[in-house]
Amino acid sequence: MDKLQREEEAANRLPLREAIRDKATVKREIIAGITGFFAISYIIIVNPMILKDAGIPTDLSVFATIISSLIGCLIMGFWANAPVILTPGMGVNAFFTYTVVVAMGLSWQEALAISIVSSIIYVIIAFTKLSEILARGIPETLKAGITAGIGLFLVEIGLEKAQLIQQGKNSILALGDLTKPATLLALFGLLLTLFLFVRNVTGGFFIGILVTSVVGILFGIKDQASPSVGIGDITRYSGIVAKGNFDNALTIPFVLAVFSMTMILVFESMGLLEGIMPNPGKFKKAFQASSVTSFLSGILGTSPTVAAAESASAIESGGRTGLTSIVAGLMFAVSLFFIPLLAFVPQAAIAPVIIITGALMMNQLSRINMFDFSDWFPAFLIVVLIPFTSSISTGLAFGFVAYPILKIAAGRQHELTVATYVLGFLFLCDLVLSALL
């Protein structure tokens, strides 16, 4: 182990109290926290826009998004001492809105109740040995597939935000219009951020976002305006707090929705944390922090929070302790007063960081045994279906169902554990129930 590796290992194990005392560590963690915040800051605008389709007022769900993220990051920082940012998840908010409310016809109040019940089950799993059993029950090849799949998903998201890819007329995707100012700005940001990254410039991601944003302002390149909301509107925020409706809790649609959301929360969070945590020893407490925050988010009036994949941006910027998530949480608090200013940080400035982060996560493909079809094909399904379906849970489901089937077909069922069988069966139920919903 070389000197750099030893220093990184020491940083991963550094207690929060000692991290705060070291000036160099504090500087690195602050930069990482700010970088992670800007990488995920789009959620402040995007999440309320998605929840609007469920009927939750945009000018109120903005506060729910920010407050749940603030609380989640503080819990993650102080309890788990992990550099992970917790925010309302993009996949689960789509399930909340378009499956539970739009497709199933339930109200947003009932959807919040479903979120709360699912999160309670999540908390029970996180604070018992079930989490360890499930974590050990995931084969290494599937863990690598989860990380790579999420990475490819991030690359897709980044390319879309950069407008480098778009929906094709005769194909699923096509090259974007390279003459658009926003696309050219994103290409500039990508080249600049890549240069800073390969030169190992401290805070390179944050510098890339900042410089690209300034260039965008100078050339008048910006996204659509953020929600029309000011800090004064927080006086009406109580209108969506603790509004979960449990009147139909014993009905079949409610129960099925709880099952599906629980599967998404538990395994998406587990997959994300397994994929981005620099110190696996912090997984247990990080998983617990995620579950508690998910529960609180339902009370606060938003879809469940999960560990943000964009946390990898903060980690790549040097974040190793809970100080990173605490800084990100404080940035969410500050954003309450500067919501309109977020419009000056265009998606073109954020996209390069997301693309590079996703590419780095895909190096986990090297851990997959490509010479064993029964090993790599389930991982392959995870990698391709996560971005192709824009659903982490769908990719996980197909991969976990395929793994035991192929092992049994190959006559190697001795490699399977009880947890693997249970996970495969649960994910099969998830696919069937999702198709029936």
CSV table of C-alpha atoms in Angstrom, one decimal:
chain,number,residue,atom,x,y,z
A,1,MET,CA,0.0,0.0,0.0
A,2,ASP,CA,1.5,3.3,-1.1
A,3,LYS,CA,1.5,6.6,0.9
A,4,LEU,CA,-1.6,8.0,-1.0
A,5,GLN,CA,-3.6,4.8,-0.2
A,6,ARG,CA,-2.6,4.9,3.5
A,7,GLU,CA,-3.6,8.6,3.7
A,8,GLU,CA,-7.0,7.8,2.1
A,9,GLU,CA,-7.6,4.8,4.5
A,10,ALA,CA,-6.8,7.1,7.5
A,11,ALA,CA,-9.2,9.7,6.2
A,12,ASN,CA,-11.9,7.1,5.8
A,13,ARG,CA,-11.5,6.1,9.5
A,14,LEU,CA,-11.2,9.6,10.8
A,15,PRO,CA,-13.7,10.3,13.6
A,16,LEU,CA,-15.9,13.4,13.1
A,17,ARG,CA,-14.4,15.1,16.2
A,18,GLU,CA,-10.9,14.8,14.9
A,19,ALA,CA,-11.8,15.8,11.4
A,20,ILE,CA,-13.2,19.1,12.7
A,21,ARG,CA,-9.9,19.8,14.4
A,22,ASP,CA,-7.7,19.3,11.4
A,23,LYS,CA,-7.6,22.4,9.1
A,24,ALA,CA,-6.6,20.6,6.0
A,25,THR,CA,-9.4,18.0,6.5
A,26,VAL,CA,-11.9,20.8,7.2
A,27,LYS,CA,-10.9,22.6,4.0
A,28,ARG,CA,-11.2,19.4,1.9
A,29,GLU,CA,-14.5,18.4,3.4
A,30,ILE,CA,-16.0,21.9,3.0
A,31,ILE,CA,-15.1,21.8,-0.7
A,32,ALA,CA,-16.5,18.3,-1.1
A,33,GLY,CA,-19.7,19.3,0.7
A,34,ILE,CA,-20.3,22.3,-1.5
A,35,THR,CA,-19.5,20.3,-4.6
A,36,GLY,CA,-21.9,17.6,-3.6
A,37,PHE,CA,-24.6,20.2,-2.9
A,38,PHE,CA,-24.3,21.8,-6.3
A,39,ALA,CA,-24.3,18.4,-8.0
A,40,ILE,CA,-27.6,17.6,-6.4
A,41,SER,CA,-29.0,21.1,-6.1
A,42,TYR,CA,-31.2,20.5,-9.1
A,43,ILE,CA,-33.4,18.4,-6.8
A,44,ILE,CA,-34.7,21.6,-5.2
A,45,ILE,CA,-36.4,22.5,-8.4
A,46,VAL,CA,-37.0,19.1,-10.0
A,47,ASN,CA,-38.6,17.3,-7.1
A,48,PRO,CA,-41.3,19.9,-6.5
A,49,MET,CA,-42.0,19.9,-10.3
A,50,ILE,CA,-42.6,16.1,-10.2
A,51,LEU,CA,-44.6,16.2,-7.0
A,52,LYS,CA,-46.8,18.9,-8.6
A,53,ASP,CA,-48.2,16.2,-10.9
A,54,ALA,CA,-49.3,14.4,-7.7
A,55,GLY,CA,-51.1,17.5,-6.5
A,56,ILE,CA,-48.7,18.8,-3.9
A,57,PRO,CA,-48.3,22.6,-4.3
A,58,THR,CA,-44.9,23.5,-5.8
A,59,ASP,CA,-44.3,26.5,-3.6
A,60,LEU,CA,-44.7,24.3,-0.5
A,61,SER,CA,-42.9,21.2,-1.6
A,62,VAL,CA,-39.8,23.3,-2.2
A,63,PHE,CA,-39.6,23.8,1.5
A,64,ALA,CA,-40.3,20.1,2.2
A,65,THR,CA,-37.5,19.1,-0.3
A,66,ILE,CA,-35.0,21.5,1.3
A,67,ILE,CA,-35.9,20.8,5.0
A,68,SER,CA,-35.9,17.0,4.5
A,69,SER,CA,-32.5,17.2,2.8
A,70,LEU,CA,-31.1,19.5,5.6
A,71,ILE,CA,-32.3,17.1,8.3
A,72,GLY,CA,-31.1,14.0,6.4
A,73,CYS,CA,-27.6,15.4,5.8
A,74,LEU,CA,-27.2,16.4,9.5
A,75,ILE,CA,-28.4,13.0,10.7
A,76,MET,CA,-26.0,11.3,8.2
A,77,GLY,CA,-23.1,13.5,9.2
A,78,PHE,CA,-23.5,13.3,13.0
A,79,TRP,CA,-24.8,9.7,13.3
A,80,ALA,CA,-23.0,7.9,10.5
A,81,ASN,CA,-20.0,10.2,10.0
A,82,ALA,CA,-20.4,9.4,6.3
A,83,PRO,CA,-19.9,11.7,3.3
A,84,VAL,CA,-23.4,10.9,1.9
A,85,ILE,CA,-26.1,13.4,0.9
A,86,LEU,CA,-29.7,12.5,1.6
A,87,THR,CA,-32.4,14.0,-0.6
A,88,PRO,CA,-35.8,13.0,-2.0
A,89,GLY,CA,-34.9,10.3,-4.6
A,90,MET,CA,-35.5,10.8,-8.3
A,91,GLY,CA,-36.7,7.2,-8.8
A,92,VAL,CA,-38.9,7.0,-5.8
A,93,ASN,CA,-40.5,10.4,-6.4
A,94,ALA,CA,-41.6,9.2,-9.9
A,95,PHE,CA,-43.1,6.1,-8.3
A,96,PHE,CA,-44.8,8.3,-5.7
A,97,THR,CA,-46.3,10.6,-8.4
A,98,TYR,CA,-46.9,8.6,-11.5
A,99,THR,CA,-47.6,5.1,-10.1
A,100,VAL,CA,-49.3,5.7,-6.8
A,101,VAL,CA,-51.2,8.9,-7.6
A,102,VAL,CA,-51.6,9.1,-11.4
A,103,ALA,CA,-51.8,5.3,-12.3
A,104,MET,CA,-53.5,4.0,-9.1
A,105,GLY,CA,-55.7,7.0,-8.5
A,106,LEU,CA,-54.8,7.6,-4.9
A,107,SER,CA,-54.5,11.0,-3.4
A,108,TRP,CA,-51.1,12.7,-2.5
A,109,GLN,CA,-52.2,12.4,1.1
A,110,GLU,CA,-52.5,8.6,0.7
A,111,ALA,CA,-49.2,8.5,-1.1
A,112,LEU,CA,-47.6,10.3,1.9
A,113,ALA,CA,-49.2,7.6,4.2
A,114,ILE,CA,-47.7,4.9,2.0
A,115,SER,CA,-44.3,6.6,2.2
A,116,ILE,CA,-44.5,6.7,6.0
A,117,VAL,CA,-45.5,3.0,6.3
A,118,SER,CA,-42.9,1.9,3.8
A,119,SER,CA,-40.3,3.9,5.7
A,120,ILE,CA,-41.3,2.3,9.1
A,121,ILE,CA,-40.6,-1.1,7.5
A,122,TYR,CA,-37.3,0.3,6.2
A,123,VAL,CA,-36.4,1.5,9.7
A,124,ILE,CA,-37.1,-1.9,11.2
A,125,ILE,CA,-34.8,-3.6,8.6
A,126,ALA,CA,-32.1,-1.0,9.1
A,127,PHE,CA,-31.9,-1.3,12.9
A,128,THR,CA,-32.0,-5.1,13.0
A,129,LYS,CA,-29.7,-7.8,11.8
A,130,LEU,CA,-31.9,-8.0,8.6
A,131,SER,CA,-29.8,-5.3,7.1
A,132,GLU,CA,-26.6,-7.3,7.6
A,133,ILE,CA,-28.2,-10.5,6.3
A,134,LEU,CA,-29.4,-8.7,3.2
A,135,ALA,CA,-26.1,-7.0,2.7
A,136,ARG,CA,-24.1,-10.2,3.0
A,137,GLY,CA,-26.7,-12.0,0.8
A,138,ILE,CA,-25.9,-9.8,-2.2
A,139,PRO,CA,-23.2,-11.5,-4.4
A,140,GLU,CA,-20.1,-9.4,-5.2
A,141,THR,CA,-20.9,-9.5,-8.9
A,142,LEU,CA,-24.3,-8.0,-8.3
A,143,LYS,CA,-22.8,-5.3,-6.0
A,144,ALA,CA,-20.4,-4.4,-8.8
A,145,GLY,CA,-23.3,-4.4,-11.3
A,146,ILE,CA,-25.3,-2.1,-9.0
A,147,THR,CA,-22.5,0.4,-8.8
A,148,ALA,CA,-21.8,0.3,-12.6
A,149,GLY,CA,-25.5,0.5,-13.4
A,150,ILE,CA,-26.0,3.6,-11.3
A,151,GLY,CA,-22.9,5.0,-12.8
A,152,LEU,CA,-24.2,4.5,-16.3
A,153,PHE,CA,-27.5,6.0,-15.2
A,154,LEU,CA,-25.7,9.1,-14.0
A,155,VAL,CA,-23.9,9.3,-17.3
A,156,GLU,CA,-27.2,9.3,-19.1
A,157,ILE,CA,-28.6,11.9,-16.8
A,158,GLY,CA,-25.6,14.1,-17.3
A,159,LEU,CA,-25.6,13.8,-21.0
A,160,GLU,CA,-29.3,14.7,-21.1
A,161,LYS,CA,-28.7,17.7,-18.8
A,162,ALA,CA,-25.9,18.7,-21.2
A,163,GLN,CA,-28.3,18.3,-24.1
A,164,LEU,CA,-25.7,16.1,-25.7
A,165,ILE,CA,-28.3,13.4,-26.2
A,166,GLN,CA,-32.0,13.6,-26.8
A,167,GLN,CA,-34.9,11.5,-27.8
A,168,GLY,CA,-34.4,10.3,-31.4
A,169,LYS,CA,-37.0,10.4,-34.2
A,170,ASN,CA,-36.0,6.9,-35.5
A,171,SER,CA,-34.1,5.7,-32.5
A,172,ILE,CA,-34.3,5.7,-28.7
A,173,LEU,CA,-31.6,8.3,-28.4
A,174,ALA,CA,-29.8,10.7,-30.8
A,175,LEU,CA,-27.1,13.2,-30.7
A,176,GLY,CA,-28.2,16.6,-29.5
A,177,ASP,CA,-27.9,19.9,-31.3
A,178,LEU,CA,-24.3,20.9,-30.9
A,179,THR,CA,-25.0,24.4,-32.1
A,180,LYS,CA,-27.1,25.2,-29.0
A,181,PRO,CA,-25.5,27.6,-26.6
A,182,ALA,CA,-26.4,25.4,-23.6
A,183,THR,CA,-24.8,22.3,-25.2
A,184,LEU,CA,-21.6,24.3,-26.1
A,185,LEU,CA,-21.5,25.5,-22.5
A,186,ALA,CA,-21.7,22.0,-21.2
A,187,LEU,CA,-18.9,20.8,-23.5
A,188,PHE,CA,-16.8,23.7,-22.3
A,189,GLY,CA,-17.6,22.7,-18.7
A,190,LEU,CA,-16.8,19.0,-19.4
A,191,LEU,CA,-13.4,19.8,-20.9
A,192,LEU,CA,-12.5,22.2,-18.1
A,193,THR,CA,-13.6,19.8,-15.4
A,194,LEU,CA,-11.8,16.9,-17.0
A,195,PHE,CA,-8.6,18.9,-17.2
A,196,LEU,CA,-8.9,19.9,-13.5
A,197,PHE,CA,-9.7,16.3,-12.5
A,198,VAL,CA,-6.8,14.6,-14.3
A,199,ARG,CA,-4.5,17.3,-12.9
A,200,ASN,CA,-5.7,16.4,-9.4
A,201,VAL,CA,-6.7,20.0,-8.7
A,202,THR,CA,-8.3,20.2,-5.2
A,203,GLY,CA,-12.0,21.1,-5.5
A,204,GLY,CA,-11.8,20.6,-9.3
A,205,PHE,CA,-15.5,19.7,-9.6
A,206,PHE,CA,-16.6,22.8,-7.7
A,207,ILE,CA,-14.3,25.0,-9.7
A,208,GLY,CA,-15.7,23.6,-12.9
A,209,ILE,CA,-19.3,24.2,-11.8
A,210,LEU,CA,-18.4,27.8,-10.6
A,211,VAL,CA,-16.5,28.8,-13.8
A,212,THR,CA,-19.0,27.3,-16.1
A,213,SER,CA,-21.9,29.1,-14.3
A,214,VAL,CA,-20.0,32.4,-14.6
A,215,VAL,CA,-19.5,31.8,-18.3
A,216,GLY,CA,-23.1,31.0,-18.7
A,217,ILE,CA,-24.1,34.2,-17.0
A,218,LEU,CA,-21.8,36.2,-19.2
A,219,PHE,CA,-23.3,34.7,-22.3
A,220,GLY,CA,-26.9,34.8,-21.0
A,221,ILE,CA,-27.2,31.0,-20.9
A,222,LYS,CA,-29.6,29.8,-18.1
A,223,ASP,CA,-32.3,27.3,-17.5
A,224,GLN,CA,-36.0,28.0,-17.0
A,225,ALA,CA,-36.8,30.1,-13.9
A,226,SER,CA,-37.0,28.3,-10.5
A,227,PRO,CA,-40.4,28.1,-8.8
A,228,SER,CA,-41.8,31.4,-7.9
A,229,VAL,CA,-41.4,31.2,-4.1
A,230,GLY,CA,-39.8,33.3,-1.4
A,231,ILE,CA,-38.8,32.6,2.2
A,232,GLY,CA,-42.1,34.3,3.3
A,233,ASP,CA,-44.1,31.5,1.8
A,234,ILE,CA,-42.8,29.2,4.6
A,235,THR,CA,-45.6,30.5,6.8
A,236,ARG,CA,-48.0,28.3,4.6
A,237,TYR,CA,-45.7,25.3,4.7
A,238,SER,CA,-47.8,23.6,7.4
A,239,GLY,CA,-50.4,22.9,4.8
A,240,ILE,CA,-48.5,19.8,3.7
A,241,VAL,CA,-46.9,18.7,7.0
A,242,ALA,CA,-48.2,15.5,8.6
A,243,LYS,CA,-51.0,15.2,6.1
A,244,GLY,CA,-50.7,11.4,5.5
A,245,ASN,CA,-54.1,9.8,5.0
A,246,PHE,CA,-54.3,6.2,6.4
A,247,ASP,CA,-58.1,5.7,6.0
A,248,ASN,CA,-57.5,3.1,3.2
A,249,ALA,CA,-54.5,1.5,4.8
A,250,LEU,CA,-56.0,-2.0,4.7
A,251,THR,CA,-57.0,-1.9,1.0
A,252,ILE,CA,-55.2,-4.0,-1.6
A,253,PRO,CA,-53.9,-1.0,-3.6
A,254,PHE,CA,-52.5,0.6,-0.5
A,255,VAL,CA,-50.8,-2.6,0.6
A,256,LEU,CA,-49.3,-3.3,-2.9
A,257,ALA,CA,-48.0,0.2,-3.1
A,258,VAL,CA,-46.4,-0.1,0.3
A,259,PHE,CA,-44.7,-3.4,-0.8
A,260,SER,CA,-43.4,-1.9,-4.0
A,261,MET,CA,-42.1,1.3,-2.3
A,262,THR,CA,-40.5,-0.7,0.5
A,263,MET,CA,-38.6,-2.7,-2.1
A,264,ILE,CA,-37.4,0.4,-3.8
A,265,LEU,CA,-36.4,2.2,-0.6
A,266,VAL,CA,-34.5,-0.8,0.9
A,267,PHE,CA,-32.7,-2.1,-2.1
A,268,GLU,CA,-32.1,1.1,-3.9
A,269,SER,CA,-30.7,2.7,-0.8
A,270,MET,CA,-28.6,-0.5,-0.1
A,271,GLY,CA,-27.4,-0.5,-3.7
A,272,LEU,CA,-26.5,3.2,-3.6
A,273,LEU,CA,-24.7,3.0,-0.3
A,274,GLU,CA,-22.8,-0.1,-1.3
A,275,GLY,CA,-21.8,1.6,-4.5
A,276,ILE,CA,-20.6,5.0,-3.2
A,277,MET,CA,-19.4,4.5,0.4
A,278,PRO,CA,-15.6,4.9,0.6
A,279,ASN,CA,-15.6,3.1,4.0
A,280,PRO,CA,-17.8,0.0,4.0
A,281,GLY,CA,-17.6,-0.1,7.8
A,282,LYS,CA,-19.9,2.9,7.9
A,283,PHE,CA,-22.6,1.2,5.9
A,284,LYS,CA,-24.8,0.1,8.9
A,285,LYS,CA,-25.2,3.6,10.4
A,286,ALA,CA,-25.5,5.2,7.0
A,287,PHE,CA,-28.3,2.8,6.2
A,288,GLN,CA,-30.0,3.6,9.5
A,289,ALA,CA,-29.6,7.4,8.9
A,290,SER,CA,-31.2,6.9,5.5
A,291,SER,CA,-34.1,5.0,6.9
A,292,VAL,CA,-34.9,7.5,9.6
A,293,THR,CA,-34.7,10.4,7.2
A,294,SER,CA,-37.0,8.6,4.8
A,295,PHE,CA,-39.6,8.3,7.5
A,296,LEU,CA,-39.3,11.9,8.5
A,297,SER,CA,-39.7,13.0,4.8
A,298,GLY,CA,-43.2,11.6,4.7
A,299,ILE,CA,-44.2,13.7,7.7
A,300,LEU,CA,-42.5,16.7,6.2
A,301,GLY,CA,-44.6,16.5,3.1
A,302,THR,CA,-42.4,15.0,0.4
A,303,SER,CA,-41.6,11.7,-1.3
A,304,PRO,CA,-39.0,9.6,0.6
A,305,THR,CA,-35.3,10.6,0.8
A,306,VAL,CA,-32.5,8.3,-0.3
A,307,ALA,CA,-28.8,8.5,-0.6
A,308,ALA,CA,-28.1,10.7,-3.6
A,309,ALA,CA,-25.9,9.0,-6.3
A,310,GLU,CA,-24.5,12.5,-6.8
A,311,SER,CA,-22.8,12.0,-3.4
A,312,ALA,CA,-20.1,10.3,-5.4
A,313,SER,CA,-19.2,13.8,-6.7
A,314,ALA,CA,-18.5,14.9,-3.1
A,315,ILE,CA,-16.5,11.8,-2.4
A,316,GLU,CA,-14.4,12.2,-5.6
A,317,SER,CA,-13.7,15.8,-4.4
A,318,GLY,CA,-12.2,14.4,-1.2
A,319,GLY,CA,-15.1,13.9,1.1
A,320,ARG,CA,-14.4,11.1,3.6
A,321,THR,CA,-16.3,12.1,6.8
A,322,GLY,CA,-19.6,13.3,8.0
A,323,LEU,CA,-18.4,16.8,7.8
A,324,THR,CA,-19.1,16.7,4.0
A,325,SER,CA,-22.7,15.8,4.5
A,326,ILE,CA,-23.1,18.4,7.3
A,327,VAL,CA,-21.7,21.1,5.0
A,328,ALA,CA,-24.1,20.0,2.2
A,329,GLY,CA,-26.9,20.2,4.7
A,330,LEU,CA,-26.0,23.7,5.7
A,331,MET,CA,-25.9,24.6,2.0
A,332,PHE,CA,-29.5,23.4,1.8
A,333,ALA,CA,-30.4,25.6,4.7
A,334,VAL,CA,-28.7,28.6,3.0
A,335,SER,CA,-30.6,27.8,-0.2
A,336,LEU,CA,-33.8,28.7,1.6
A,337,PHE,CA,-32.9,32.3,1.3
A,338,PHE,CA,-31.4,32.1,-2.2
A,339,ILE,CA,-33.8,29.8,-4.1
A,340,PRO,CA,-34.1,32.3,-7.1
A,341,LEU,CA,-30.2,32.3,-7.4
A,342,LEU,CA,-30.2,28.6,-8.2
A,343,ALA,CA,-31.5,29.5,-11.6
A,344,PHE,CA,-28.0,31.0,-12.3
A,345,VAL,CA,-26.4,27.6,-11.9
A,346,PRO,CA,-27.4,26.0,-15.2
A,347,GLN,CA,-27.8,22.3,-15.8
A,348,ALA,CA,-24.9,22.7,-18.3
A,349,ALA,CA,-22.6,23.5,-15.3
A,350,ILE,CA,-23.8,20.5,-13.3
A,351,ALA,CA,-23.8,18.0,-16.1
A,352,PRO,CA,-20.0,17.6,-16.5
A,353,VAL,CA,-19.7,16.6,-12.8
A,354,ILE,CA,-22.5,14.0,-13.1
A,355,ILE,CA,-21.0,12.5,-16.3
A,356,ILE,CA,-17.5,12.2,-14.8
A,357,THR,CA,-18.8,10.8,-11.6
A,358,GLY,CA,-20.8,8.2,-13.4
A,359,ALA,CA,-17.8,7.2,-15.5
A,360,LEU,CA,-15.7,6.7,-12.4
A,361,MET,CA,-18.4,4.5,-10.9
A,362,MET,CA,-18.4,2.3,-14.0
A,363,ASN,CA,-14.9,1.1,-13.2
A,364,GLN,CA,-16.6,-1.5,-11.0
A,365,LEU,CA,-17.1,-3.5,-14.2
A,366,SER,CA,-13.6,-4.7,-13.7
A,367,ARG,CA,-14.7,-6.6,-10.6
A,368,ILE,CA,-17.2,-8.7,-12.6
A,369,ASN,CA,-16.0,-12.2,-13.8
A,370,MET,CA,-16.7,-11.9,-17.5
A,371,PHE,CA,-15.6,-15.6,-18.0
A,372,ASP,CA,-18.6,-16.9,-16.0
A,373,PHE,CA,-21.9,-16.2,-17.8
A,374,SER,CA,-24.0,-17.1,-14.7
A,375,ASP,CA,-22.1,-14.4,-12.9
A,376,TRP,CA,-21.9,-11.5,-15.4
A,377,PHE,CA,-25.2,-11.8,-17.2
A,378,PRO,CA,-27.3,-10.9,-14.1
A,379,ALA,CA,-24.9,-8.0,-13.5
A,380,PHE,CA,-25.2,-7.0,-17.2
A,381,LEU,CA,-29.0,-6.9,-16.8
A,382,ILE,CA,-28.7,-4.5,-13.9
A,383,VAL,CA,-26.2,-2.3,-15.7
A,384,VAL,CA,-28.3,-1.9,-18.9
A,385,LEU,CA,-31.8,-1.8,-17.4
A,386,ILE,CA,-31.2,0.8,-14.8
A,387,PRO,CA,-30.5,3.6,-17.4
A,388,PHE,CA,-32.7,2.1,-20.1
A,389,THR,CA,-35.8,2.0,-17.8
A,390,SER,CA,-34.7,5.1,-15.7
A,391,SER,CA,-35.5,2.9,-12.7
A,392,ILE,CA,-32.9,1.6,-10.3
A,393,SER,CA,-35.4,-0.8,-8.7
A,394,THR,CA,-36.3,-2.4,-12.1
A,395,GLY,CA,-32.6,-3.0,-12.9
A,396,LEU,CA,-32.1,-4.6,-9.5
A,397,ALA,CA,-35.2,-6.7,-9.9
A,398,PHE,CA,-34.2,-8.3,-13.2
A,399,GLY,CA,-30.6,-8.9,-12.0
A,400,PHE,CA,-31.6,-10.5,-8.7
A,401,VAL,CA,-34.2,-12.7,-10.3
A,402,ALA,CA,-31.8,-13.8,-13.1
A,403,TYR,CA,-28.9,-14.7,-10.7
A,404,PRO,CA,-30.5,-17.7,-8.9
A,405,ILE,CA,-32.1,-18.9,-12.1
A,406,LEU,CA,-28.8,-19.0,-13.9
A,407,LYS,CA,-27.0,-20.6,-11.0
A,408,ILE,CA,-29.6,-23.3,-10.7
A,409,ALA,CA,-29.5,-23.8,-14.5
A,410,ALA,CA,-25.7,-24.2,-14.4
A,411,GLY,CA,-26.1,-26.8,-11.6
A,412,ARG,CA,-24.3,-24.5,-9.1
A,413,GLN,CA,-27.1,-23.9,-6.6
A,414,HIS,CA,-24.6,-24.5,-3.8
A,415,GLU,CA,-23.3,-21.0,-4.5
A,416,LEU,CA,-26.7,-19.6,-3.5
A,417,THR,CA,-27.6,-18.5,0.0
A,418,VAL,CA,-31.0,-18.4,1.7
A,419,ALA,CA,-30.8,-14.6,1.4
A,420,THR,CA,-30.2,-14.9,-2.4
A,421,TYR,CA,-33.3,-17.0,-2.8
A,422,VAL,CA,-35.4,-14.7,-0.7
A,423,LEU,CA,-34.2,-11.6,-2.6
A,424,GLY,CA,-34.8,-13.2,-5.9
A,425,PHE,CA,-38.3,-14.2,-4.9
A,426,LEU,CA,-39.1,-10.8,-3.4
A,427,PHE,CA,-37.9,-9.0,-6.6
A,428,LEU,CA,-39.9,-11.4,-8.7
A,429,CYS,CA,-43.0,-10.4,-6.7
A,430,ASP,CA,-42.0,-6.8,-7.1
A,431,LEU,CA,-41.9,-7.2,-10.9
A,432,VAL,CA,-45.2,-9.0,-11.0
A,433,LEU,CA,-47.0,-6.6,-8.7
A,434,SER,CA,-45.5,-3.6,-10.6
A,435,ALA,CA,-46.9,-5.0,-13.8
A,436,LEU,CA,-50.4,-5.4,-12.2
A,437,LEU,CA,-50.5,-2.0,-10.6
